[in-house]
PDB file of C-alpha atoms in Angstrom:
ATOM      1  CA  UNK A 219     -83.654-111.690-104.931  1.00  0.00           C
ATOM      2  CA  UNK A 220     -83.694-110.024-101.838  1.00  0.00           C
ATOM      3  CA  UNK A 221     -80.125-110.105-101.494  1.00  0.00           C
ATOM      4  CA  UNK A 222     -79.925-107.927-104.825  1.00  0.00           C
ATOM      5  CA  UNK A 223     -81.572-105.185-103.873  1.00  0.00           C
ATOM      6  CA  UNK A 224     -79.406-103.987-101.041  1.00  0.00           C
ATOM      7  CA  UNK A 225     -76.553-104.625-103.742  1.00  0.00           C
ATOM      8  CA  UNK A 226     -78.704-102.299-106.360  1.00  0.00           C
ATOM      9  CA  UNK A 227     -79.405 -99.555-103.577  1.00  0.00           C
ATOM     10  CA  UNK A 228     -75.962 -98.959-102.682  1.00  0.00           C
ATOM     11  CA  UNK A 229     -75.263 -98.615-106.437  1.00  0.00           C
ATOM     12  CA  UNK A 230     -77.843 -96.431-106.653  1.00  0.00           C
ATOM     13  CA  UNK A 231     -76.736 -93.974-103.782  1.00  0.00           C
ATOM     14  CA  UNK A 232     -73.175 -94.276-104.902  1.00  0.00           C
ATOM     15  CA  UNK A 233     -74.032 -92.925-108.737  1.00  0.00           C
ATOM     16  CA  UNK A 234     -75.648 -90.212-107.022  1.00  0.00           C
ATOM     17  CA  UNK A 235     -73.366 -89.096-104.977  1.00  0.00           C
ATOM     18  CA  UNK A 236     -71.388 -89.228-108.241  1.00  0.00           C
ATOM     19  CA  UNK A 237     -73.355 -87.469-110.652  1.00  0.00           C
ATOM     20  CA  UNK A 238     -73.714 -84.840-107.700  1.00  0.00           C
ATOM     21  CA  UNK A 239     -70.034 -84.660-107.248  1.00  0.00           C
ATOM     22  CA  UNK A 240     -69.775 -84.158-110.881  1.00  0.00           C
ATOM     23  CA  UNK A 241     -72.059 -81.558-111.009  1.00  0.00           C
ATOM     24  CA  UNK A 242     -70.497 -79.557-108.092  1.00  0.00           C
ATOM     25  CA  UNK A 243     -67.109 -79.857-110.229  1.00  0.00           C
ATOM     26  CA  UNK A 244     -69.108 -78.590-113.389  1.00  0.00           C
ATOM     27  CA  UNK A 245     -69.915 -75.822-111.154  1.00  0.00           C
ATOM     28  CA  UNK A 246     -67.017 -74.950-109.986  1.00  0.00           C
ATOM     29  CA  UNK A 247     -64.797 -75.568-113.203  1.00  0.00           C
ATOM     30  CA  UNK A 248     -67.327 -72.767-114.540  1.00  0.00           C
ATOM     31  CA  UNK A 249     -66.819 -70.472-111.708  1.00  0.00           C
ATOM     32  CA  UNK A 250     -62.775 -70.734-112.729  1.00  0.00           C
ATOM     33  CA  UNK A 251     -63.416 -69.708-115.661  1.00  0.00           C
ATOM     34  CA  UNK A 252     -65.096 -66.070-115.713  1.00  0.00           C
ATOM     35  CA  UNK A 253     -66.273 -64.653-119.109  1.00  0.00           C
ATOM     36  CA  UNK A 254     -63.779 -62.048-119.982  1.00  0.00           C
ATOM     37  CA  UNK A 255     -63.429 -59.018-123.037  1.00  0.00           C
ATOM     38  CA  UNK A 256     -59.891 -57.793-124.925  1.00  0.00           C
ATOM     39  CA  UNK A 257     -60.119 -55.160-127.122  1.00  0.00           C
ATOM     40  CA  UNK A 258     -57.724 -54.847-130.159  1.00  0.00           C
ATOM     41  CA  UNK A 259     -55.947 -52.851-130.451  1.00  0.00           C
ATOM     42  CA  UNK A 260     -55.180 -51.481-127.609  1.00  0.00           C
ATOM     43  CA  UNK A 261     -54.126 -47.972-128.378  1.00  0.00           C
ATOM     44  CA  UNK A 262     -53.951 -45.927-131.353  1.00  0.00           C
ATOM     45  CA  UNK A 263     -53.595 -42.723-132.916  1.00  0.00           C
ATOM     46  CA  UNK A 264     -55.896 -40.721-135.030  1.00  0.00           C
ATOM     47  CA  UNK A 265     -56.676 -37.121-136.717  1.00  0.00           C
ATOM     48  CA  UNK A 266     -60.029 -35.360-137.265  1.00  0.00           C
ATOM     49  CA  UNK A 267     -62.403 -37.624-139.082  1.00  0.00           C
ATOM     50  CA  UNK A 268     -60.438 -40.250-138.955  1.00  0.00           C
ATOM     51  CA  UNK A 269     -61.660 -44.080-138.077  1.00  0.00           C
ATOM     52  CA  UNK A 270     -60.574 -46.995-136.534  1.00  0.00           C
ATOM     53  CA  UNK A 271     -62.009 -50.520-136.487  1.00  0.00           C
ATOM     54  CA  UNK A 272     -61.733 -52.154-133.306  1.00  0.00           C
ATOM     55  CA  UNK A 273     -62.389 -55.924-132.240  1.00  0.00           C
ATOM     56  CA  UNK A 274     -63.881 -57.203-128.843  1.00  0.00           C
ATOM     57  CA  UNK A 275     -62.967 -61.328-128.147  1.00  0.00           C
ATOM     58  CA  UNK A 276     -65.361 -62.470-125.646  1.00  0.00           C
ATOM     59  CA  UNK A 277     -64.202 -65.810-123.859  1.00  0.00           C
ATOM     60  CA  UNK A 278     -66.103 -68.342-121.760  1.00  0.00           C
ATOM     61  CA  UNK A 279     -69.701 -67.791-122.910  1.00  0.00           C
ATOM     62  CA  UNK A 280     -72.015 -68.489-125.860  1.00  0.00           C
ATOM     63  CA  UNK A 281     -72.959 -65.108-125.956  1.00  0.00           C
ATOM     64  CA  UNK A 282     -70.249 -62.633-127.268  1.00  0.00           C
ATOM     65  CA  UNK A 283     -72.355 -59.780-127.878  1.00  0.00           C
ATOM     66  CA  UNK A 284     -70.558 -56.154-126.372  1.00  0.00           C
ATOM     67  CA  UNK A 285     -72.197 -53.050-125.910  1.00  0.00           C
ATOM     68  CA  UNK A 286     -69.764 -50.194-127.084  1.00  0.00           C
ATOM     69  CA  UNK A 287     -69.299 -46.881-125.150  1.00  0.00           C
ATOM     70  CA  UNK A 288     -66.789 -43.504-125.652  1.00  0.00           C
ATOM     71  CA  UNK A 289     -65.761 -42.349-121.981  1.00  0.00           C
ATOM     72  CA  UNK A 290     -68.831 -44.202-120.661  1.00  0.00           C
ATOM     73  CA  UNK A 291     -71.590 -42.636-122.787  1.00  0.00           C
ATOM     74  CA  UNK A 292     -72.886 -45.825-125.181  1.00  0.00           C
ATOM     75  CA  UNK A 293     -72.285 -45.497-128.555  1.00  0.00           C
ATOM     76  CA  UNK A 294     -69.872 -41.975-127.965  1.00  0.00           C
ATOM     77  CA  UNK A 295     -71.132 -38.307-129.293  1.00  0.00           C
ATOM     78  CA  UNK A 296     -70.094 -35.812-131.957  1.00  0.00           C
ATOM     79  CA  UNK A 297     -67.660 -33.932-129.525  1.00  0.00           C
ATOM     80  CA  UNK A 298     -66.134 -37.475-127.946  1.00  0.00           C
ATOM     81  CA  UNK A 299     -65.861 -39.347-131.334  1.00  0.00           C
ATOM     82  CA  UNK A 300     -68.351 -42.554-132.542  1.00  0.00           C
ATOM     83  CA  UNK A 301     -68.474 -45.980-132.118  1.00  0.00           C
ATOM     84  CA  UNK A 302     -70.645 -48.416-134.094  1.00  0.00           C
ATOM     85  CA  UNK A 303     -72.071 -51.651-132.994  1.00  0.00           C
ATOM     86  CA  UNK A 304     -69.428 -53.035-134.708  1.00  0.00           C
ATOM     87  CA  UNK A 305     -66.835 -51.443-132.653  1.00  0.00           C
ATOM     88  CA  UNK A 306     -65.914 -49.106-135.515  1.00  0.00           C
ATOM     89  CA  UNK A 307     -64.599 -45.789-134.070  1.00  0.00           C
ATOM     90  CA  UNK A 308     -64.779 -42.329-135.768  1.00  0.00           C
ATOM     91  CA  UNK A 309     -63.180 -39.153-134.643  1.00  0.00           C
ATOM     92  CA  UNK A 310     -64.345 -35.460-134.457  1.00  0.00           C
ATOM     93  CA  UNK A 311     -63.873 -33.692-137.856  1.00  0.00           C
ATOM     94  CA  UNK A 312     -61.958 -30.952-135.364  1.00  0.00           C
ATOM     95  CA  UNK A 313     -60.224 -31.856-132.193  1.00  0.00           C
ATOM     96  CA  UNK A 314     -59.553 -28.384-130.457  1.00  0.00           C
ATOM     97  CA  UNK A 315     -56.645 -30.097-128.470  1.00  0.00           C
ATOM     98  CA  UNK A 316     -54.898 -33.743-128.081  1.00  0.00           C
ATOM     99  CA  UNK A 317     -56.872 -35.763-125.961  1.00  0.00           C
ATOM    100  CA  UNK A 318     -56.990 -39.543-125.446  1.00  0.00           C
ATOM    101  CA  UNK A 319     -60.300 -41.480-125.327  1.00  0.00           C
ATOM    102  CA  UNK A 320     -61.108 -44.264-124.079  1.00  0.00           C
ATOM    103  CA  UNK A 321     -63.681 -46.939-125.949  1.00  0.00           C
ATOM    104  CA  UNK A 322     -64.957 -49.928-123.929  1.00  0.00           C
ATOM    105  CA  UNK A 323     -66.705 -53.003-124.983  1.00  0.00           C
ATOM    106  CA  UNK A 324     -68.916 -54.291-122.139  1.00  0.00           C
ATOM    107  CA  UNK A 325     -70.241 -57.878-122.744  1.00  0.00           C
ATOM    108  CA  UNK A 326     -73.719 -58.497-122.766  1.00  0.00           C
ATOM    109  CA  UNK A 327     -73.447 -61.894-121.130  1.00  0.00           C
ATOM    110  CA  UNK A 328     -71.957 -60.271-117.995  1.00  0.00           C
ATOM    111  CA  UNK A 329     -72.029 -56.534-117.516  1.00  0.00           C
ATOM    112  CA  UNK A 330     -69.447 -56.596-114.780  1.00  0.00           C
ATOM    113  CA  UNK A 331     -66.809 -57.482-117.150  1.00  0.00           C
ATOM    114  CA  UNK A 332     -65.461 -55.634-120.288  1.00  0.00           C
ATOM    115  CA  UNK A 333     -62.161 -54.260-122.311  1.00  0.00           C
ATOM    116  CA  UNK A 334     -61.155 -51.187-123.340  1.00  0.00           C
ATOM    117  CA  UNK A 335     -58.817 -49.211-125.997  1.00  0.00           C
ATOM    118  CA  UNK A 336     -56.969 -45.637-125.578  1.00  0.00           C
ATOM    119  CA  UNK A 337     -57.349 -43.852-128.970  1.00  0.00           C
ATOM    120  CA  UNK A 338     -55.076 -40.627-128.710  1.00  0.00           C
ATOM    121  CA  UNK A 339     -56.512 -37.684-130.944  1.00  0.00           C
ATOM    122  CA  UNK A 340     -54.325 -35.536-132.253  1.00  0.00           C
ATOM    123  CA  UNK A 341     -55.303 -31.571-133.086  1.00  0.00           C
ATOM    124  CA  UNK A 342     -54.218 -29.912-136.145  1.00  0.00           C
ATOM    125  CA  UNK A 343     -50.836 -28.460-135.591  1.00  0.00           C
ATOM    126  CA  UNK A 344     -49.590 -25.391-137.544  1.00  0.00           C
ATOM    127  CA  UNK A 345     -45.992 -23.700-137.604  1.00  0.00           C
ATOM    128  CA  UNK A 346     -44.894 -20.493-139.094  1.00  0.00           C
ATOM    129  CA  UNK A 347     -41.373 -19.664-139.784  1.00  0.00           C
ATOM    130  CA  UNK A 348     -39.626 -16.898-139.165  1.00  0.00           C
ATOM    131  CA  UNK A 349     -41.546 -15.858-136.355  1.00  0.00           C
ATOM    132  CA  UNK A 350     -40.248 -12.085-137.354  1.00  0.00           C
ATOM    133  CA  UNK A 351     -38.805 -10.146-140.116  1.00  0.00           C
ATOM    134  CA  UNK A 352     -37.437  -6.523-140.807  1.00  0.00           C
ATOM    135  CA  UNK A 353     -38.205  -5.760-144.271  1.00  0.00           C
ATOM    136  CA  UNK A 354     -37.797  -2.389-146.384  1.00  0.00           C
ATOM    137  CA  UNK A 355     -39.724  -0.946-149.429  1.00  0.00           C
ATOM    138  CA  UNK A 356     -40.924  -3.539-151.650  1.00  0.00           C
ATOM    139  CA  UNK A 357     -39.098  -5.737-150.392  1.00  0.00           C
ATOM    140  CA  UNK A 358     -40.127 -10.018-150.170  1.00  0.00           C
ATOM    141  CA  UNK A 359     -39.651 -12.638-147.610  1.00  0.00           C
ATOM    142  CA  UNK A 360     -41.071 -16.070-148.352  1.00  0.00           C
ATOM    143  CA  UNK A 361     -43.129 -17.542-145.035  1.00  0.00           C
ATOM    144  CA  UNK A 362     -43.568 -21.172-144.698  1.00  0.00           C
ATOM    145  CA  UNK A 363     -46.418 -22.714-142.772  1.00  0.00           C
ATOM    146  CA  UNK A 364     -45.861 -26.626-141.739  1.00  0.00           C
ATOM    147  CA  UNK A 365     -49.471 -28.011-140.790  1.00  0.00           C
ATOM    148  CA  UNK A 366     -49.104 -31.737-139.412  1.00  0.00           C
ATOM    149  CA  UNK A 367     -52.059 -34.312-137.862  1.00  0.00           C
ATOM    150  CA  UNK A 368     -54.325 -33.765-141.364  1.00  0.00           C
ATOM    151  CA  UNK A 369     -54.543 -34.431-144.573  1.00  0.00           C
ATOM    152  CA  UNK A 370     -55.373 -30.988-145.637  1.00  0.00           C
ATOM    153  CA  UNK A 371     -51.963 -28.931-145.321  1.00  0.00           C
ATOM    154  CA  UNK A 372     -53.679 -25.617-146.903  1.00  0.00           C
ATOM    155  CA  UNK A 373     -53.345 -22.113-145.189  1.00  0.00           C
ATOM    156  CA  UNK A 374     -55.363 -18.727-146.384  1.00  0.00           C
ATOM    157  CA  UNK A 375     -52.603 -16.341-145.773  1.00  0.00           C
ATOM    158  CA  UNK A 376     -53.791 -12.562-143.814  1.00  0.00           C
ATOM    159  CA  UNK A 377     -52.311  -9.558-143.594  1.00  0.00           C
ATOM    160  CA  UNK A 378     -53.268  -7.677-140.684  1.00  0.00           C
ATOM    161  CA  UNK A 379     -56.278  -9.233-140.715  1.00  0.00           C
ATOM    162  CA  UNK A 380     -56.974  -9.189-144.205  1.00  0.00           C
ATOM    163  CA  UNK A 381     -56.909 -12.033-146.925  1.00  0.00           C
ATOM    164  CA  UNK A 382     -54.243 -11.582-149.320  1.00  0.00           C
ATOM    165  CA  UNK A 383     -53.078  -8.081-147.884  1.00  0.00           C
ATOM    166  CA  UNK A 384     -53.296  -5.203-149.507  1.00  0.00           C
ATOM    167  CA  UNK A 385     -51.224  -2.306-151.438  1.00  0.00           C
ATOM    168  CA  UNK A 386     -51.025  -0.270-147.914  1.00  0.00           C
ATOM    169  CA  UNK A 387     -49.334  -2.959-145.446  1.00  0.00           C
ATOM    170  CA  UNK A 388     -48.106  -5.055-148.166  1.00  0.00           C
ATOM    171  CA  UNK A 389     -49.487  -8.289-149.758  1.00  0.00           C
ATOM    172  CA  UNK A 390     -48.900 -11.977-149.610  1.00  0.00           C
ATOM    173  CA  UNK A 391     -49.188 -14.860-152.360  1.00  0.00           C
ATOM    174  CA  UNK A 392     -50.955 -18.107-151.826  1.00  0.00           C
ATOM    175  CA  UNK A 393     -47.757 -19.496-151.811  1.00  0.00           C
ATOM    176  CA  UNK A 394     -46.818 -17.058-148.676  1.00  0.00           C
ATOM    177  CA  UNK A 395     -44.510 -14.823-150.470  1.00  0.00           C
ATOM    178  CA  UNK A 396     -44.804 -11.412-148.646  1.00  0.00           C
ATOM    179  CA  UNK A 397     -44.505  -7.938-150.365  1.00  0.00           C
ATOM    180  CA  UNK A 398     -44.075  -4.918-148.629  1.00  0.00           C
ATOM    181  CA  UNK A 399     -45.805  -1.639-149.600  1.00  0.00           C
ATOM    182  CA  UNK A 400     -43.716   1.532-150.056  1.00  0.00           C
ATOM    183  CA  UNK A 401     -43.137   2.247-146.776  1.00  0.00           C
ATOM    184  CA  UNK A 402     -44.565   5.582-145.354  1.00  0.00           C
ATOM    185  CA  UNK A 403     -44.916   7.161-141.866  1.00  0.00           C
ATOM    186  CA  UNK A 404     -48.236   5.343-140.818  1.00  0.00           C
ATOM    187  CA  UNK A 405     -46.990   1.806-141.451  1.00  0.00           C
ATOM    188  CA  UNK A 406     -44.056   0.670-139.268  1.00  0.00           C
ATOM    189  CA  UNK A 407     -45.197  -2.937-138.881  1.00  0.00           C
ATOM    190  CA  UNK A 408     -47.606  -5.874-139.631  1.00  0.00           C
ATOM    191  CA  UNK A 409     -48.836  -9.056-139.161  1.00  0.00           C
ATOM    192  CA  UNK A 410     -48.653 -12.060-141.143  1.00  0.00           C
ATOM    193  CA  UNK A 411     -51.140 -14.716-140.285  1.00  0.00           C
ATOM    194  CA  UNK A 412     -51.378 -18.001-141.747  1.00  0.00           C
ATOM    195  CA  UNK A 413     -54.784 -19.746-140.931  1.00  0.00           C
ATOM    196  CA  UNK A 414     -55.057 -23.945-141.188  1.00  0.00           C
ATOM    197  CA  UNK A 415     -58.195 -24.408-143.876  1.00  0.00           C
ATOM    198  CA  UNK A 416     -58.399 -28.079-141.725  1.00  0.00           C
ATOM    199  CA  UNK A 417     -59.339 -26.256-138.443  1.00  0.00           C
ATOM    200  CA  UNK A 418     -59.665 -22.262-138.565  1.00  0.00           C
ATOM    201  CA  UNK A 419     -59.294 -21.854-134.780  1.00  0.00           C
ATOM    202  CA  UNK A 420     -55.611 -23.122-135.187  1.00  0.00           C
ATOM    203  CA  UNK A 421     -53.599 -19.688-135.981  1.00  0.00           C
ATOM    204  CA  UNK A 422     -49.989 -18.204-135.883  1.00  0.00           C
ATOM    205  CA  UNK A 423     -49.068 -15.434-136.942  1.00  0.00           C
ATOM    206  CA  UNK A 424     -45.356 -13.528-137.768  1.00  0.00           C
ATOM    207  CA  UNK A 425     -44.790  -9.649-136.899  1.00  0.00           C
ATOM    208  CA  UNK A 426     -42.891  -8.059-139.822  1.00  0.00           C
ATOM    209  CA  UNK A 427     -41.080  -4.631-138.993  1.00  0.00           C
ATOM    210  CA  UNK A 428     -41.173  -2.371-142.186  1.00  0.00           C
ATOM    211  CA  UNK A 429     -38.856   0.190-142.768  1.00  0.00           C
ATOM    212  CA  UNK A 430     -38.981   2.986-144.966  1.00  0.00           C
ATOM    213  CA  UNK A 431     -35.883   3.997-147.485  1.00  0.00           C
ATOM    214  CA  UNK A 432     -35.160   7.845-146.267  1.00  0.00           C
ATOM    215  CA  UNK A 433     -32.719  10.053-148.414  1.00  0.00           C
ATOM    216  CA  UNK A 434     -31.330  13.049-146.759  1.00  0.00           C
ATOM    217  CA  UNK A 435     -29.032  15.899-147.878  1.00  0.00           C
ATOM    218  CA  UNK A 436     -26.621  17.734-146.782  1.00  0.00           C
ATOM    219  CA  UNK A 437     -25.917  21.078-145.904  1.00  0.00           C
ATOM    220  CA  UNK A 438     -29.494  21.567-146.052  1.00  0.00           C
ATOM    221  CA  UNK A 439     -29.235  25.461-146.886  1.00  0.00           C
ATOM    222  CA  UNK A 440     -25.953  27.102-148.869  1.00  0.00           C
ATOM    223  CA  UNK A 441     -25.366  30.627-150.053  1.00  0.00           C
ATOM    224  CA  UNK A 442     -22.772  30.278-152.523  1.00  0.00           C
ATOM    225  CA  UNK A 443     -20.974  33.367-154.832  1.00  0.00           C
ATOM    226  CA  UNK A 444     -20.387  32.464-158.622  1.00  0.00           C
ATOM    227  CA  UNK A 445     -17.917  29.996-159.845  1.00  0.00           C
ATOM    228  CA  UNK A 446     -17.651  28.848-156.472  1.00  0.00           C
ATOM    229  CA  UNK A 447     -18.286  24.641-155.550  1.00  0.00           C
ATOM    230  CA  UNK A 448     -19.912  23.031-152.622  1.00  0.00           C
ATOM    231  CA  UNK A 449     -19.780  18.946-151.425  1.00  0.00           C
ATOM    232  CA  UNK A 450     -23.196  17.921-150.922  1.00  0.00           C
ATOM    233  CA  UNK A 451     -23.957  14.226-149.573  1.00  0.00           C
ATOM    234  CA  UNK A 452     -26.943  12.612-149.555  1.00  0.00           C
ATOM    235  CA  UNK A 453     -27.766   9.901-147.202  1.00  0.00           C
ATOM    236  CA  UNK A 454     -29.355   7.032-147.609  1.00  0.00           C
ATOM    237  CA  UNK A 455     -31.549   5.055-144.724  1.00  0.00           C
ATOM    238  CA  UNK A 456     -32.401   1.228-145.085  1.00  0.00           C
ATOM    239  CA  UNK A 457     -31.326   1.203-148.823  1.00  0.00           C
ATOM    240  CA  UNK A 458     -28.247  -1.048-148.866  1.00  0.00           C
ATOM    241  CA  UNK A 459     -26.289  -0.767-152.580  1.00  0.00           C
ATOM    242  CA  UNK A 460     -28.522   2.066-153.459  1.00  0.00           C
ATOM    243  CA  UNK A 461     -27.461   5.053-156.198  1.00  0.00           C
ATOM    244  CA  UNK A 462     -28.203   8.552-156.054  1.00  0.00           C
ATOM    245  CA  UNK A 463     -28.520  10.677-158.594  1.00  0.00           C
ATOM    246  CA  UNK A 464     -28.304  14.497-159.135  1.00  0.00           C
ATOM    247  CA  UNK A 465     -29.979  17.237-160.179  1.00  0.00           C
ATOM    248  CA  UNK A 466     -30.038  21.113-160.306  1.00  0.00           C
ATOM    249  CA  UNK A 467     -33.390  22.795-161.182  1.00  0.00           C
ATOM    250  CA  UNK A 468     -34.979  19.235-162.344  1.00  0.00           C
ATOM    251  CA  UNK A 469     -31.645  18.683-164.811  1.00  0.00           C
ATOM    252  CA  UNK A 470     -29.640  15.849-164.431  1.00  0.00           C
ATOM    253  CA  UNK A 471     -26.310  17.223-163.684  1.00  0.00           C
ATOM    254  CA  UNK A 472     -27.543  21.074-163.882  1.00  0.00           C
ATOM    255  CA  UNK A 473     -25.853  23.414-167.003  1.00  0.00           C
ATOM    256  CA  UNK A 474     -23.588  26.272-166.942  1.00  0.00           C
ATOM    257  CA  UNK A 475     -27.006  28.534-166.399  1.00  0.00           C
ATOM    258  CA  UNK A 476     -28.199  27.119-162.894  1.00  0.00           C
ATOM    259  CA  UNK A 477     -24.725  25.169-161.741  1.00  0.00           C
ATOM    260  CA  UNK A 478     -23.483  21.692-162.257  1.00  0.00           C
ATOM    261  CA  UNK A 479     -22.874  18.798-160.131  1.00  0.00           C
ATOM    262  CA  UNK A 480     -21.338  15.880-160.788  1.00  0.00           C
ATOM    263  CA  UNK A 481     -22.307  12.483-159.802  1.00  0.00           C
ATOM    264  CA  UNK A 482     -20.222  12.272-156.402  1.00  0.00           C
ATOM    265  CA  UNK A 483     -22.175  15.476-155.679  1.00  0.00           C
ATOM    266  CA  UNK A 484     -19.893  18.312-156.253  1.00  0.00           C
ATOM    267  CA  UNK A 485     -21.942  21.004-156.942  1.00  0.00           C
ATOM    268  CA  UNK A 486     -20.458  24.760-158.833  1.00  0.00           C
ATOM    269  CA  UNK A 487     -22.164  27.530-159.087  1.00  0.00           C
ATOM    270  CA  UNK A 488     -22.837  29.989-162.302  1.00  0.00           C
ATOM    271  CA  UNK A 489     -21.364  33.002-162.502  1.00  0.00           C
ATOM    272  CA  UNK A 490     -24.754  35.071-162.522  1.00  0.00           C
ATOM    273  CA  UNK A 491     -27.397  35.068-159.438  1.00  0.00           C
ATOM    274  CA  UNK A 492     -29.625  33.013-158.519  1.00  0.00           C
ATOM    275  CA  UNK A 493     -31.602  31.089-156.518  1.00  0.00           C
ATOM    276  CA  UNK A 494     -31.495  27.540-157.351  1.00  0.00           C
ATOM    277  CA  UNK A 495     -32.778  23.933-156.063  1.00  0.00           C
ATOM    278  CA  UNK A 496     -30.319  20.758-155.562  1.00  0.00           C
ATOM    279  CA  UNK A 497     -31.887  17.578-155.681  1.00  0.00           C
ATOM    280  CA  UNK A 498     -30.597  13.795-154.717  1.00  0.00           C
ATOM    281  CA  UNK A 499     -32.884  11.192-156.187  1.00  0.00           C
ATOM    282  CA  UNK A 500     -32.972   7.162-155.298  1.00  0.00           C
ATOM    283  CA  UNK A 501     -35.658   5.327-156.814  1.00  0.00           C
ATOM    284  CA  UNK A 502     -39.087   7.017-156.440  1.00  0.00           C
ATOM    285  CA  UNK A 503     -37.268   9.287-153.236  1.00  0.00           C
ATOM    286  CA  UNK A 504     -36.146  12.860-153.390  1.00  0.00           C
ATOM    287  CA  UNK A 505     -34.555  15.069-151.264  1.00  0.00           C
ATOM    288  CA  UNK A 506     -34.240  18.962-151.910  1.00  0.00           C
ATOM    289  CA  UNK A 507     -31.412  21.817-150.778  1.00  0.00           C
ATOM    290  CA  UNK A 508     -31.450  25.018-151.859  1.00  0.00           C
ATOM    291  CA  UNK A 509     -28.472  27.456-152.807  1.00  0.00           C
TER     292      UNK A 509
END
């Protein structure tokens, strides 16, 4: 019996030094093996309002809680975007420029380690084309604003700063089909603005040059005995393909009493004395000699 127990001590010490050994291992097998946090995905793209579900994995603990943050502030703001505890993300309903954000899950088991995703948001974009156009009387261009990065591709369409334009600087449809006025003196140009209903701030904006149709005769002033002719010609300004036509004391063509003139302009006088009023007409313009 006493022989045994030296036998059963060093068995003893030797499952010890095991089960201590095996510990130590335990230990250092978990040291190996940190806890660690991946976020998926990993980047993405999104417009105002828009949301994005995101998913942290934690690995090597029980625990897989994650606290979510928007550039470091927990849970994110109105002007950096939202993230739930879930690790769903919503956008700003406007993003004044592209920016990219970044959303980290921090696990709760260790704080030191976490994972993070880089959401790009995009701002609304808006493009106007042409950029410029030289219009005359009544005249219409169509304008075409693109909007891109939202859903809602409306534009309220201005006229030097007013809605729909009006009769004096011309006027635009909701479709942007611009109308110029009848072009006088005071009005040599305007702007066209096309403003995104998705984000106000975003504007552009077109200058149209307006030009007026101007008729002009010549000679201006003509004495003239009886029965004898005179060429006028009337010029016209910014009216491409347009007719004139003549009169002589408010009578198309004149009469043997105050002269006639034919449609090229050729204008003979009556016999008897007189003072008498040429005029070339184009559309709602007039211009005026007198012989």
């Amino acid at each position: 019996m006493r022989k045994s127990l030296p036998r059963l001590a060093t068995l003893l010490v030797c499952l010890a030094i095991f089960l201590a050994s095996a510990g130590i291992q335990s230990l250092f097998a978990q040291a190996a093996t940190p806890v660690s946090v991946t976020v998926t995905p990993g980047t993405a793209s999104l417009t105002g309002g828009g949301t994005r579900q995101l998913t942290a994995t934690v690995s090597n603990t029980a625990n897989t809680a994650v606290t979510w943050l928007v550039n470091g502030v927990t849970g994110g703001n109105a002007s950096l975007g939202t993230v739930s505890a879930t690790g769903l993300f919503t956008a700003p309903a406007l993003i004044p420029f592209n920016v990219v954000r970044v959303v980290m899950a921090v696990s709760q088991a260790d704080g030191t380690k976490s994972g993070s995703a880089n959401l790009s948001l995009l701002a609304v974009n808006l493009s106007l084309t042409p950029g410029s156009v030289t219009l005359i009387d009544q005249q219409t261009q169509q304008f075409t604003a693109t909007v891109t990065n939202t859903a809602n591709t409306a534009v309220t369409w201005m006229v030097n700063g007013v809605e729909g334009g009006s009769a004096v600087t011309g006027t635009i449809s909701a479709q942007g089909i611009y109308t110029a006025p009848i072009i006088g003196p005071a009005i040599t140009a305007v702007t066209v603005k096309a403003v995104p209903q998705a984000d106000p701030t975003k504007v552009v904006s077109a200058q149209v040059i307006l030009k007026g149709i101007v008729i002009t005769v010549a000679p201006t002033a003509v004495s003239l005995p009886g029965g004898s002719k005179q060429q006028f010609t009337a010029t016209l300004e910014n009216a491409p393909n347009a007719g004139v036509n003549w009169y002589v004391n408010g009578i198309a063509g004149g009469n043997a009493t105050v002269g006639t003139i034919s449609t090229g302009g050729l204008y003979t006088a009556p016999t008897g004395a007189g003072q008498h009023t040429i005029t070339a007409t184009s559309g709602s313009l007039t211009s005026n000699v007198t012989v």
